Every structure is written in structure tokens, then in C-alpha cells.
Amino acid sequence: MSRLGIDPAEFSAGDEFADDAAAQEHGPQPVLAVVGRPNVGKSTLVNRLIGRREAVVQDIPGVTRDRVTYDALWNGRRFTLVDTGGWEPDATGLQAAVAEQADYAMRSADAVLLVVDAAVGATATDEAVARVLRRSDRPVLLAATKVDDDRLTADVAALWRLGLGEPHPVSGLHGRGAGDLLDAILQALPTSPEDMVGAAQGGPRRVALVGKPNVGKSSLLNRVSGEVRSVVHEVAGTTVDPVDSLVELDGETWRFVDTAGLRKRVRTASGMEYYASLRTRAAIEAAEVAVVLLDASEPIAEQDQRVIGMVEEAGRALVLAFNKWDLVDEDRRHALARELDRDLVRVPWAERVNISALTGRAVGRIAPALRRALDSWDARIPTGKLNGWLAEVVAATPPPVRGGKQPKVLFATQARTRPPTFVLFTTGFLEAGYRRFLERRLREEFGFTGSPIRLSVRVREKRPRKR
């Protein structure tokens, strides 16, 4: 019997409230970098090799800009596949930054796959890339894409002149030759990768960097990772695919995922912006905690609130990072305080840090904020302690009368964590205002800083009277 005078055995939270099993983390895997000039079909081929539509594909050059990693599985062996932006010599501006990412991927991978458009043949750019790869000490494979039938057999044979060995004809769109290419990839890859970073027991915690375009997500990822991991440019919307990195921060390894900036609702977006929005939503779902970046120098926008709402609806732990704090003067700080009270009233529980990704100011505060948010997200309150607290709260402030009757709160239990989910068993419906009151008191008593809380009500069915 509980302190509220009810037997908890009378109620069952059911299998739907069972704790989710933790996902198995795989150890370090060999890495294959996919490179080539723009618009030869690298991302289409990547989707074919990993067996799912992950990479954003559109019929315009230059959609992929960062180096984006995906897990692949073939014949029981796992490996990491890195999709890159188009590599071009003598590139300038944004394209130069994209080419630099592709160049880094070639240097850091265990093997390299050069993709050439068989219908076009080897261009001057393809030959320049081939010269670089021939000097590399990494195994190199050559894929001739867009070979949808046998009419391009002679064109494929002409690619031997690149000096990279046998060209593998493949169709990323239809899958022709994909199995043979995957077999060749497994032969070229080592059984274990050279880079063993991130092999920590249990795997690193997953962090999604989200926010509207141009708030500094990629700059923050580059700052915490200590390398140019994401392409940064003054053009808003530079990041299209989610970019993930293993980051050593405050003595702990984290998996940070840089996402595309959300500027429209998914239902109204189109083209690569639509697919980028879907990838961002999926990255939030796959993460454990989200860092929502806001531009501290500008008023909080509807887009900011929409992104925060996505994280809250997904039930993920939340840290609000106010970036560009070096641009905030005294007047802006007073205005920001008013905006926080007015516009972020739905998430007063979120962790907040003021940072500058450009200068590195206070970036070290992110890791402690992440830990506090995740501790709350994982927290579980013992049933006895929870009901002892609930009895005192209900006795001091009973539920409001509804329909001439006052509902009774009989018993409570925490059904799950991640996020903390509580079930209240009652004799009647509880008004939304009273549920918000209980959530507020729950946070005052037990904390849960940085984590959303789920509070549901189960009304006890009336038992028929015995004759």
C-alpha cells in the first residue's frame, strides 16, 4: 500500500511504458572516402551502397558540401562511408572550402573510391584527382557511374588510362554492378581502421547541433573539434547533410552532429531544402541531447521557437546556446532578458550558456551543461519517494472540482526515462492547469534541469457493484 492509500498492484502501466533498450554501439570501423568532381552521382551511389536514402540528392551540382559519414554493411562486415563535395582544382570561395573537405577525407580514410561519369569520360578534373590519388599510400578504387546498360562498355574501358586500375561499372540509380563494387571495396579495406578514436566502452553520447541558418552551428562544431570539420561560409544554408564528428570535450568523447539550418516548415519546403529538413529531424530523433544555437545579437525569431519545439516534441534533452555573445552590448542584454521571459516561456527548464564560436568564449561551459541535461534525462525517482512528495502536494493543493466532483489522485509512478515519463492514476480527469502545476512542483522538488517531462493521467474505471 502506498502513502496515498491505494495498492499499486491494482494498476498496470502496461508494456507501452517499458524502458527502451539501449542501442548497441559498434566499435571503430574502416573508412572509405567517396570523391570526384561535382555532379558525377557520388551521393546517388552512396545511397545505393548503404542501401537506404540518406544523402541528399538533387539534379544540380554542388548539393553535398561537407564530408558526411554513413554506416554501411555488406556480407557481414561493417565500414564507414564518407560522402564528400565535388573536388575541383583551383576552386575559389565556397567551392574551395568544399574541395578542402574532400581533400581531408582522402588523406584520413583507409581507402578511397574515385567516382567518374562514364557517359562523359575522364575530364581534366578527373585526371587531376587521379594524379593526387596515385601519389597516395591509400588503396584506390575507380567507379564508373551512370552505366545503366551495356552501351557504355567501351567508355568504361577507356578509364583504364587514369592509372587507378580496373574501373568498376555501376549504376547508382538502378543498382547495376553495386554488389561487385561492394565486394571490391571490402577487399581494399583493412579489417580494422587506422583511427581508433571513439572506441570508448558504450559509445559516446550523441549531440545534435540545430538552429536556423547562419547562427554558427558549423563554426561551433569546428571550434569544439579543433579542425575544419564543416564548411563555413557567409552564405546562409551552407550545410545540407548532417555532419557528425567525434569530439573530445572536457575529458569526454561526444558525437556531435551538425545539421542543416531550418528556415521553413517541412511541409512547405522543396527540393534539397525539403530533404535537408527531413535529415535534421532524423538527426534530432537519433540524438540524446540537442544544442539549439540562437543568435544572441538578434531578436528570438519564430524559426528559433520552431526548432526548440521540434526538440521538445522529440523528447530530447535541451541546451540553449546563445552564440555571438561577443557582439552583445548592454542594451541588447536587457532586451534579451525580456525576450527570454516572453518567447521561451515553454522551456524555462532548458540549460542556457552564452558563447562565441568565433572567439571560443565560454565554449568550455557546453560540456557541463550537456552532462546536467543528460543526467536529468536519465533520472529516475523511486516510487516511494515520488508518492510521498505527491501526497504532500495534493493535500496542500487539491485538484479543482470538475463537473461537481473533485477528482482524487490515487497513485503515481515513473513509467520510463529518456525523457522522464510519469503516470498519475486518478478517479477523474485532471485539468491542464493542474497538470502544469504538478510538473512545476515536480521540477522544484527533483530538478530535471535540461530535460522535458511527460505527465499523463490514467482514470480508474468504476467497478460494478456486487449484488
Tab-separated table of C-alpha atoms in Angstrom:
chain	number	residue	atom	x	y	z
A	1	MET	CA	0.000	0.000	0.000
A	2	SER	CA	1.228	3.494	-0.817
A	3	ARG	CA	1.065	6.530	1.445
A	4	LEU	CA	-1.906	7.656	-0.646
A	5	GLY	CA	-3.861	4.604	0.499
A	6	ILE	CA	-4.014	2.677	-2.749
A	7	ASP	CA	-2.494	-0.630	-3.818
A	8	PRO	CA	-0.251	-0.042	-6.840
A	9	ALA	CA	-0.862	-3.643	-7.911
A	10	GLU	CA	-4.390	-2.608	-8.978
A	11	PHE	CA	-2.909	-0.580	-11.813
A	12	SER	CA	-0.630	-1.601	-14.639
A	13	ALA	CA	1.326	0.849	-16.717
A	14	GLY	CA	1.483	-1.817	-19.442
A	15	ASP	CA	4.169	-2.797	-21.862
A	16	GLU	CA	3.887	0.566	-23.610
A	17	PHE	CA	5.777	2.167	-20.707
A	18	ALA	CA	8.654	-0.321	-20.726
A	19	ASP	CA	12.074	1.274	-20.845
A	20	ASP	CA	13.647	1.381	-24.292
A	21	ALA	CA	16.643	-0.904	-24.646
A	22	ALA	CA	19.897	0.919	-25.195
A	23	ALA	CA	21.141	0.704	-28.773
A	24	GLN	CA	24.236	-1.376	-29.349
A	25	GLU	CA	27.230	0.739	-30.316
A	26	HIS	CA	29.589	-0.755	-32.881
A	27	GLY	CA	33.311	-0.491	-32.494
A	28	PRO	CA	35.573	1.514	-34.785
A	29	GLN	CA	35.172	0.685	-38.477
A	30	PRO	CA	37.402	1.094	-41.557
A	31	VAL	CA	36.669	4.237	-43.552
A	32	LEU	CA	36.067	4.604	-47.301
A	33	ALA	CA	36.087	8.139	-48.773
A	34	VAL	CA	33.997	8.728	-51.915
A	35	VAL	CA	35.481	11.551	-54.031
A	36	GLY	CA	35.084	13.019	-57.502
A	37	ARG	CA	34.195	16.194	-59.346
A	38	PRO	CA	30.742	17.816	-58.846
A	39	ASN	CA	27.588	16.165	-60.193
A	40	VAL	CA	29.011	12.766	-61.172
A	41	GLY	CA	26.475	10.987	-58.940
A	42	LYS	CA	28.507	10.430	-55.768
A	43	SER	CA	25.571	10.864	-53.371
A	44	THR	CA	23.301	8.664	-55.521
A	45	LEU	CA	25.964	5.950	-55.454
A	46	VAL	CA	26.397	6.402	-51.697
A	47	ASN	CA	22.679	5.805	-51.156
A	48	ARG	CA	22.925	2.647	-53.264
A	49	LEU	CA	25.965	1.320	-51.373
A	50	ILE	CA	24.478	1.892	-47.910
A	51	GLY	CA	21.100	0.525	-49.022
A	52	ARG	CA	18.963	3.494	-47.938
A	53	ARG	CA	18.270	7.066	-48.992
A	54	GLU	CA	20.389	9.120	-46.611
A	55	ALA	CA	22.492	11.502	-48.719
A	56	VAL	CA	20.629	14.494	-50.136
A	57	VAL	CA	20.389	14.169	-53.932
A	58	GLN	CA	19.254	16.814	-56.408
A	59	ASP	CA	19.828	17.345	-60.123
A	60	ILE	CA	22.116	20.348	-59.624
A	61	PRO	CA	25.865	20.341	-58.911
A	62	GLY	CA	27.269	21.167	-55.502
A	63	VAL	CA	24.480	19.883	-53.209
A	64	THR	CA	26.914	17.995	-50.942
A	65	ARG	CA	29.409	20.395	-49.335
A	66	ASP	CA	30.729	18.786	-46.156
A	67	ARG	CA	32.192	15.346	-45.659
A	68	VAL	CA	29.282	13.273	-44.389
A	69	THR	CA	29.675	9.836	-42.784
A	70	TYR	CA	27.307	6.868	-43.066
A	71	ASP	CA	27.423	3.343	-41.642
A	72	ALA	CA	27.452	0.607	-44.296
A	73	LEU	CA	27.109	-3.191	-44.059
A	74	TRP	CA	27.993	-5.768	-46.701
A	75	ASN	CA	28.473	-9.532	-46.342
A	76	GLY	CA	28.562	-9.232	-42.552
A	77	ARG	CA	31.294	-6.565	-42.495
A	78	ARG	CA	30.673	-3.013	-41.382
A	79	PHE	CA	32.517	0.032	-42.648
A	80	THR	CA	32.103	3.800	-42.615
A	81	LEU	CA	31.438	5.534	-45.908
A	82	VAL	CA	32.298	9.244	-46.250
A	83	ASP	CA	30.448	11.223	-48.917
A	84	THR	CA	32.244	14.415	-49.979
A	85	GLY	CA	31.532	17.522	-52.003
A	86	GLY	CA	32.807	17.946	-55.545
A	87	TRP	CA	36.630	18.144	-55.743
A	88	GLU	CA	37.942	20.732	-58.180
A	89	PRO	CA	41.490	22.121	-58.598
A	90	ASP	CA	41.931	25.888	-58.446
A	91	ALA	CA	38.496	26.354	-56.861
A	92	THR	CA	37.666	29.626	-55.110
A	93	GLY	CA	35.188	30.829	-52.487
A	94	LEU	CA	32.721	28.284	-51.120
A	95	GLN	CA	33.816	25.624	-53.616
A	96	ALA	CA	37.400	25.900	-52.346
A	97	ALA	CA	36.213	25.083	-48.816
A	98	VAL	CA	34.229	22.122	-50.193
A	99	ALA	CA	37.293	20.850	-52.066
A	100	GLU	CA	39.376	21.167	-48.903
A	101	GLN	CA	36.911	18.898	-47.071
A	102	ALA	CA	37.179	16.313	-49.861
A	103	ASP	CA	40.974	16.539	-49.734
A	104	TYR	CA	40.954	15.956	-45.972
A	105	ALA	CA	38.664	12.930	-46.429
A	106	MET	CA	41.126	11.408	-48.921
A	107	ARG	CA	44.049	11.875	-46.512
A	108	SER	CA	42.258	10.456	-43.453
A	109	ALA	CA	40.435	7.457	-44.995
A	110	ASP	CA	41.610	3.837	-45.105
A	111	ALA	CA	40.691	3.587	-48.808
A	112	VAL	CA	39.387	5.948	-51.493
A	113	LEU	CA	36.694	5.464	-54.142
A	114	LEU	CA	37.007	7.840	-57.125
A	115	VAL	CA	33.698	8.290	-58.962
A	116	VAL	CA	33.780	9.203	-62.678
A	117	ASP	CA	30.806	9.776	-65.003
A	118	ALA	CA	31.203	7.062	-67.654
A	119	ALA	CA	28.940	8.886	-70.119
A	120	VAL	CA	31.171	11.990	-70.044
A	121	GLY	CA	34.501	10.203	-69.747
A	122	ALA	CA	37.629	11.324	-67.892
A	123	THR	CA	37.793	15.111	-67.749
A	124	ALA	CA	40.769	17.295	-66.856
A	125	THR	CA	39.437	17.467	-63.283
A	126	ASP	CA	39.193	13.660	-63.072
A	127	GLU	CA	42.782	13.373	-64.300
A	128	ALA	CA	43.959	15.925	-61.708
A	129	VAL	CA	42.274	13.959	-58.905
A	130	ALA	CA	43.749	10.707	-60.263
A	131	ARG	CA	47.269	12.202	-60.167
A	132	VAL	CA	46.791	13.092	-56.496
A	133	LEU	CA	45.450	9.625	-55.672
A	134	ARG	CA	48.280	7.810	-57.481
A	135	ARG	CA	50.731	9.512	-55.107
A	136	SER	CA	48.677	8.424	-52.091
A	137	ASP	CA	49.605	5.426	-49.962
A	138	ARG	CA	45.908	4.506	-49.637
A	139	PRO	CA	44.196	1.787	-51.739
A	140	VAL	CA	42.193	3.461	-54.526
A	141	LEU	CA	39.166	2.088	-56.416
A	142	LEU	CA	37.651	3.566	-59.573
A	143	ALA	CA	33.865	3.561	-60.103
A	144	ALA	CA	32.356	4.424	-63.493
A	145	THR	CA	28.837	5.625	-62.723
A	146	LYS	CA	25.643	6.034	-64.738
A	147	VAL	CA	26.291	2.744	-66.585
A	148	ASP	CA	22.646	1.766	-66.916
A	149	ASP	CA	23.217	-0.675	-69.832
A	150	ASP	CA	25.949	-2.234	-71.998
A	151	ARG	CA	26.164	0.668	-74.450
A	152	LEU	CA	28.851	2.388	-72.331
A	153	THR	CA	31.200	-0.640	-72.144
A	154	ALA	CA	33.795	0.976	-74.425
A	155	ASP	CA	33.637	4.235	-72.471
A	156	VAL	CA	34.254	2.352	-69.222
A	157	ALA	CA	37.299	0.607	-70.719
A	158	ALA	CA	38.742	3.987	-71.693
A	159	LEU	CA	39.019	4.896	-67.976
A	160	TRP	CA	41.976	2.500	-67.583
A	161	ARG	CA	44.140	5.422	-68.739
A	162	LEU	CA	43.639	7.145	-65.370
A	163	GLY	CA	46.157	4.666	-63.961
A	164	LEU	CA	44.000	3.597	-60.984
A	165	GLY	CA	43.402	0.012	-62.024
A	166	GLU	CA	40.203	-1.636	-63.227
A	167	PRO	CA	37.181	0.686	-63.498
A	168	HIS	CA	34.051	-0.810	-61.922
A	169	PRO	CA	30.905	-0.060	-63.960
A	170	VAL	CA	27.947	0.733	-61.713
A	171	SER	CA	24.554	2.430	-61.799
A	172	GLY	CA	23.758	4.259	-58.577
A	173	LEU	CA	20.216	4.836	-59.818
A	174	HIS	CA	19.370	1.230	-60.774
A	175	GLY	CA	21.912	-0.726	-58.701
A	176	ARG	CA	23.634	-2.378	-61.649
A	177	GLY	CA	27.099	-3.602	-60.590
A	178	ALA	CA	26.713	-2.362	-56.988
A	179	GLY	CA	27.316	-5.815	-55.482
A	180	ASP	CA	30.566	-6.323	-57.413
A	181	LEU	CA	31.751	-2.853	-56.357
A	182	LEU	CA	30.976	-3.595	-52.696
A	183	ASP	CA	32.959	-6.846	-52.915
A	184	ALA	CA	35.934	-4.894	-54.273
A	185	ILE	CA	35.555	-2.297	-51.501
A	186	LEU	CA	35.737	-4.986	-48.803
A	187	GLN	CA	38.919	-6.389	-50.382
A	188	ALA	CA	40.536	-2.934	-50.365
A	189	LEU	CA	39.563	-2.002	-46.816
A	190	PRO	CA	41.600	-3.216	-43.830
A	191	THR	CA	39.879	-5.383	-41.259
A	192	SER	CA	40.338	-2.647	-38.635
A	193	PRO	CA	40.677	1.112	-39.098
A	194	GLU	CA	43.826	3.128	-38.501
A	195	ASP	CA	41.919	5.722	-36.476
A	196	MET	CA	40.790	4.158	-33.197
A	197	VAL	CA	39.350	7.390	-31.738
A	198	GLY	CA	35.909	6.900	-30.261
A	199	ALA	CA	36.319	3.239	-29.286
A	200	ALA	CA	35.294	4.027	-25.733
A	201	GLN	CA	33.165	1.470	-23.920
A	202	GLY	CA	29.461	2.021	-24.544
A	203	GLY	CA	29.946	4.669	-27.221
A	204	PRO	CA	29.877	8.473	-26.981
A	205	ARG	CA	26.725	10.433	-26.148
A	206	ARG	CA	25.021	11.830	-29.252
A	207	VAL	CA	24.610	15.619	-29.549
A	208	ALA	CA	22.668	17.356	-32.350
A	209	LEU	CA	23.576	20.956	-33.232
A	210	VAL	CA	20.383	22.572	-34.544
A	211	GLY	CA	19.105	26.057	-35.267
A	212	LYS	CA	18.072	28.388	-38.064
A	213	PRO	CA	20.559	29.128	-40.886
A	214	ASN	CA	23.697	31.151	-40.215
A	215	VAL	CA	23.624	31.072	-36.396
A	216	GLY	CA	27.078	29.441	-36.219
A	217	LYS	CA	26.418	25.684	-35.944
A	218	SER	CA	29.272	24.723	-38.257
A	219	SER	CA	31.588	27.258	-36.615
A	220	LEU	CA	30.831	25.723	-33.210
A	221	LEU	CA	31.491	22.191	-34.491
A	222	ASN	CA	34.810	23.326	-35.941
A	223	ARG	CA	35.666	25.076	-32.658
A	224	VAL	CA	34.959	22.087	-30.378
A	225	SER	CA	36.514	19.548	-32.772
A	226	GLY	CA	39.653	21.625	-33.279
A	227	GLU	CA	39.570	21.200	-37.075
A	228	VAL	CA	37.651	22.476	-40.095
A	229	ARG	CA	35.034	19.712	-39.929
A	230	SER	CA	32.159	21.663	-41.543
A	231	VAL	CA	32.275	24.166	-44.369
A	232	VAL	CA	31.680	27.688	-43.015
A	233	HIS	CA	30.618	30.477	-45.351
A	234	GLU	CA	28.686	33.730	-45.055
A	235	VAL	CA	26.040	32.267	-47.385
A	236	ALA	CA	23.166	31.046	-45.181
A	237	GLY	CA	22.294	27.362	-45.604
A	238	THR	CA	25.815	26.118	-46.447
A	239	THR	CA	25.285	22.836	-44.539
A	240	VAL	CA	22.851	20.459	-46.280
A	241	ASP	CA	23.641	16.962	-44.945
A	242	PRO	CA	24.088	16.223	-41.228
A	243	VAL	CA	27.838	16.202	-40.449
A	244	ASP	CA	28.984	14.193	-37.459
A	245	SER	CA	32.290	14.228	-35.594
A	246	LEU	CA	33.777	12.547	-32.567
A	247	VAL	CA	34.800	15.413	-30.302
A	248	GLU	CA	36.970	15.368	-27.179
A	249	LEU	CA	35.390	17.938	-24.861
A	250	ASP	CA	36.188	18.398	-21.188
A	251	GLY	CA	37.856	14.982	-20.966
A	252	GLU	CA	34.972	13.083	-22.571
A	253	THR	CA	34.265	11.928	-26.125
A	254	TRP	CA	30.999	13.151	-27.669
A	255	ARG	CA	29.458	12.536	-31.080
A	256	PHE	CA	28.429	15.963	-32.399
A	257	VAL	CA	26.136	16.199	-35.445
A	258	ASP	CA	25.995	19.498	-37.361
A	259	THR	CA	22.636	19.834	-39.148
A	260	ALA	CA	21.136	21.985	-41.880
A	261	GLY	CA	19.570	25.261	-40.772
A	262	LEU	CA	15.770	25.095	-40.676
A	263	ARG	CA	14.187	28.050	-42.430
A	264	LYS	CA	10.765	26.640	-43.416
A	265	ARG	CA	8.308	24.065	-42.198
A	266	VAL	CA	8.969	20.653	-43.733
A	267	ARG	CA	5.573	20.661	-45.469
A	268	THR	CA	6.327	23.953	-47.276
A	269	ALA	CA	9.998	23.273	-48.118
A	270	SER	CA	11.002	21.912	-51.517
A	271	GLY	CA	13.999	20.405	-53.278
A	272	MET	CA	17.169	19.873	-51.285
A	273	GLU	CA	15.773	22.101	-48.518
A	274	TYR	CA	12.958	19.572	-48.021
A	275	TYR	CA	15.363	16.639	-47.749
A	276	ALA	CA	17.708	18.645	-45.526
A	277	SER	CA	14.771	19.326	-43.185
A	278	LEU	CA	13.983	15.613	-43.031
A	279	ARG	CA	17.641	14.802	-42.252
A	280	THR	CA	17.674	17.418	-39.491
A	281	ARG	CA	14.535	15.978	-37.915
A	282	ALA	CA	16.049	12.489	-38.116
A	283	ALA	CA	19.273	13.767	-36.504
A	284	ILE	CA	17.249	15.171	-33.592
A	285	GLU	CA	15.433	11.848	-33.197
A	286	ALA	CA	18.747	9.950	-33.220
A	287	ALA	CA	20.397	12.285	-30.690
A	288	GLU	CA	20.190	12.142	-26.916
A	289	VAL	CA	20.623	15.862	-26.336
A	290	ALA	CA	20.225	18.830	-28.696
A	291	VAL	CA	22.158	22.077	-28.572
A	292	VAL	CA	19.903	24.743	-30.095
A	293	LEU	CA	22.003	27.687	-31.241
A	294	LEU	CA	20.432	31.136	-31.159
A	295	ASP	CA	21.972	34.369	-32.417
A	296	ALA	CA	22.251	36.430	-29.228
A	297	SER	CA	22.734	39.630	-31.263
A	298	GLU	CA	19.301	39.322	-32.921
A	299	PRO	CA	15.729	39.025	-31.554
A	300	ILE	CA	14.452	35.498	-30.990
A	301	ALA	CA	12.616	34.534	-34.195
A	302	GLU	CA	9.727	32.217	-34.975
A	303	GLN	CA	12.215	29.830	-36.602
A	304	ASP	CA	14.124	29.603	-33.302
A	305	GLN	CA	10.948	28.700	-31.440
A	306	ARG	CA	10.018	26.151	-34.088
A	307	VAL	CA	13.385	24.389	-33.730
A	308	ILE	CA	13.047	24.351	-29.932
A	309	GLY	CA	9.556	22.908	-30.348
A	310	MET	CA	10.932	20.092	-32.530
A	311	VAL	CA	13.439	19.136	-29.838
A	312	GLU	CA	10.803	19.253	-27.106
A	313	GLU	CA	8.339	17.162	-29.121
A	314	ALA	CA	11.081	14.596	-29.791
A	315	GLY	CA	11.597	14.325	-26.013
A	316	ARG	CA	15.315	15.097	-26.141
A	317	ALA	CA	17.410	16.844	-23.511
A	318	LEU	CA	17.983	20.503	-24.408
A	319	VAL	CA	20.752	23.088	-24.096
A	320	LEU	CA	20.199	26.621	-25.426
A	321	ALA	CA	23.464	28.155	-26.636
A	322	PHE	CA	23.343	31.907	-27.267
A	323	ASN	CA	26.079	32.343	-29.853
A	324	LYS	CA	27.845	35.550	-30.974
A	325	TRP	CA	27.846	36.818	-27.380
A	326	ASP	CA	30.881	38.928	-28.260
A	327	LEU	CA	28.507	41.126	-30.328
A	328	VAL	CA	26.032	41.725	-27.467
A	329	ASP	CA	26.152	45.118	-25.756
A	330	GLU	CA	24.446	46.186	-22.514
A	331	ASP	CA	21.218	47.360	-24.214
A	332	ARG	CA	20.896	44.084	-26.102
A	333	ARG	CA	21.337	42.102	-22.868
A	334	HIS	CA	18.384	43.893	-21.276
A	335	ALA	CA	16.278	43.292	-24.393
A	336	LEU	CA	17.309	39.632	-24.452
A	337	ALA	CA	16.224	39.146	-20.844
A	338	ARG	CA	12.727	40.359	-21.762
A	339	GLU	CA	12.651	38.090	-24.830
A	340	LEU	CA	13.584	35.052	-22.740
A	341	ASP	CA	10.685	35.687	-20.358
A	342	ARG	CA	8.264	36.254	-23.244
A	343	ASP	CA	9.339	33.924	-26.065
A	344	LEU	CA	10.910	30.966	-24.253
A	345	VAL	CA	8.244	30.519	-21.608
A	346	ARG	CA	7.589	26.972	-22.875
A	347	VAL	CA	11.127	25.804	-21.949
A	348	PRO	CA	12.120	27.590	-18.717
A	349	TRP	CA	13.786	24.332	-17.683
A	350	ALA	CA	16.355	24.345	-20.545
A	351	GLU	CA	20.065	24.759	-19.777
A	352	ARG	CA	21.459	28.071	-21.093
A	353	VAL	CA	25.025	29.036	-21.994
A	354	ASN	CA	26.366	32.245	-23.558
A	355	ILE	CA	29.173	31.522	-26.016
A	356	SER	CA	31.100	32.781	-29.023
A	357	ALA	CA	32.041	30.072	-31.530
A	358	LEU	CA	34.251	32.589	-33.348
A	359	THR	CA	36.446	33.542	-30.374
A	360	GLY	CA	35.956	30.383	-28.298
A	361	ARG	CA	34.459	32.372	-25.395
A	362	ALA	CA	32.821	30.070	-22.776
A	363	VAL	CA	32.689	27.098	-25.162
A	364	GLY	CA	34.046	25.034	-22.269
A	365	ARG	CA	30.716	25.519	-20.461
A	366	ILE	CA	28.898	23.421	-23.033
A	367	ALA	CA	30.116	20.025	-21.758
A	368	PRO	CA	28.967	20.574	-18.108
A	369	ALA	CA	25.589	21.812	-19.404
A	370	LEU	CA	25.273	18.700	-21.579
A	371	ARG	CA	26.057	16.435	-18.640
A	372	ARG	CA	23.490	18.103	-16.368
A	373	ALA	CA	20.820	17.874	-19.066
A	374	LEU	CA	21.583	14.199	-19.739
A	375	ASP	CA	21.628	13.373	-16.015
A	376	SER	CA	18.094	14.791	-15.776
A	377	TRP	CA	17.065	12.964	-18.935
A	378	ASP	CA	18.257	9.655	-17.425
A	379	ALA	CA	16.960	10.341	-13.887
A	380	ARG	CA	14.521	8.002	-12.133
A	381	ILE	CA	12.610	8.854	-8.932
A	382	PRO	CA	11.891	5.917	-6.562
A	383	THR	CA	8.168	5.186	-6.349
A	384	GLY	CA	8.002	5.607	-2.575
A	385	LYS	CA	9.749	8.972	-2.670
A	386	LEU	CA	7.571	10.134	-5.563
A	387	ASN	CA	4.305	9.242	-3.802
A	388	GLY	CA	5.441	10.733	-0.508
A	389	TRP	CA	6.017	14.038	-2.296
A	390	LEU	CA	2.737	13.740	-4.207
A	391	ALA	CA	0.699	13.159	-1.031
A	392	GLU	CA	2.006	16.401	0.484
A	393	VAL	CA	1.379	18.438	-2.687
A	394	VAL	CA	-2.159	17.114	-3.195
A	395	ALA	CA	-3.043	17.645	0.476
A	396	ALA	CA	-1.891	21.267	0.292
A	397	THR	CA	-3.439	21.979	-3.135
A	398	PRO	CA	-6.200	19.514	-4.135
A	399	PRO	CA	-7.276	19.201	-7.777
A	400	PRO	CA	-10.028	21.633	-8.843
A	401	VAL	CA	-13.632	20.432	-8.857
A	402	ARG	CA	-14.820	19.298	-12.284
A	403	GLY	CA	-18.461	18.553	-13.090
A	404	GLY	CA	-19.459	18.852	-9.452
A	405	LYS	CA	-16.925	16.247	-8.330
A	406	GLN	CA	-13.386	16.566	-7.108
A	407	PRO	CA	-11.034	14.002	-8.684
A	408	LYS	CA	-8.634	12.191	-6.381
A	409	VAL	CA	-5.007	11.494	-7.224
A	410	LEU	CA	-4.545	7.906	-6.079
A	411	PHE	CA	-1.058	6.883	-7.075
A	412	ALA	CA	1.876	7.871	-9.287
A	413	THR	CA	4.742	6.035	-10.888
A	414	GLN	CA	7.619	6.911	-13.171
A	415	ALA	CA	6.984	4.722	-16.193
A	416	ARG	CA	10.232	5.431	-18.045
A	417	THR	CA	13.239	7.675	-18.504
A	418	ARG	CA	14.605	9.411	-21.607
A	419	PRO	CA	12.617	11.602	-21.121
A	420	PRO	CA	11.230	11.134	-17.581
A	421	THR	CA	7.619	9.995	-18.008
A	422	PHE	CA	5.188	9.931	-15.093
A	423	VAL	CA	1.734	8.341	-14.909
A	424	LEU	CA	-0.873	9.626	-12.437
A	425	PHE	CA	-3.722	7.264	-11.550
A	426	THR	CA	-6.826	9.211	-10.592
A	427	THR	CA	-10.589	8.928	-10.107
A	428	GLY	CA	-11.288	11.689	-12.625
A	429	PHE	CA	-9.801	13.902	-15.302
A	430	LEU	CA	-7.203	16.480	-14.211
A	431	GLU	CA	-7.361	19.939	-15.773
A	432	ALA	CA	-4.381	21.007	-17.914
A	433	GLY	CA	-3.636	23.837	-15.487
A	434	TYR	CA	-3.359	21.419	-12.558
A	435	ARG	CA	-1.075	19.126	-14.557
A	436	ARG	CA	1.198	22.094	-15.308
A	437	PHE	CA	1.135	22.925	-11.577
A	438	LEU	CA	2.242	19.374	-10.713
A	439	GLU	CA	5.015	19.490	-13.313
A	440	ARG	CA	6.269	22.797	-11.927
A	441	ARG	CA	6.290	21.413	-8.352
A	442	LEU	CA	7.960	18.222	-9.608
A	443	ARG	CA	10.794	20.262	-11.074
A	444	GLU	CA	11.091	22.360	-7.908
A	445	GLU	CA	11.494	19.198	-5.837
A	446	PHE	CA	13.569	16.921	-8.094
A	447	GLY	CA	15.245	19.258	-10.606
A	448	PHE	CA	15.131	17.796	-14.135
A	449	THR	CA	17.070	20.795	-15.449
A	450	GLY	CA	17.585	20.472	-19.181
A	451	SER	CA	15.077	17.669	-19.752
A	452	PRO	CA	11.420	17.692	-20.806
A	453	ILE	CA	8.922	15.853	-18.633
A	454	ARG	CA	5.966	13.770	-19.790
A	455	LEU	CA	2.962	13.715	-17.440
A	456	SER	CA	-0.038	11.536	-18.312
A	457	VAL	CA	-3.238	10.692	-16.422
A	458	ARG	CA	-4.931	7.304	-16.114
A	459	VAL	CA	-8.512	7.488	-14.853
A	460	ARG	CA	-9.598	4.458	-12.789
A	461	GLU	CA	-12.596	2.730	-14.260
A	462	LYS	CA	-15.571	2.325	-11.969
A	463	ARG	CA	-16.078	-1.222	-10.776
A	464	PRO	CA	-19.620	-2.643	-10.977
A	465	ARG	CA	-21.208	-3.056	-7.581
A	466	LYS	CA	-21.606	-6.602	-6.314
A	467	ARG	CA	-25.182	-7.673	-5.677
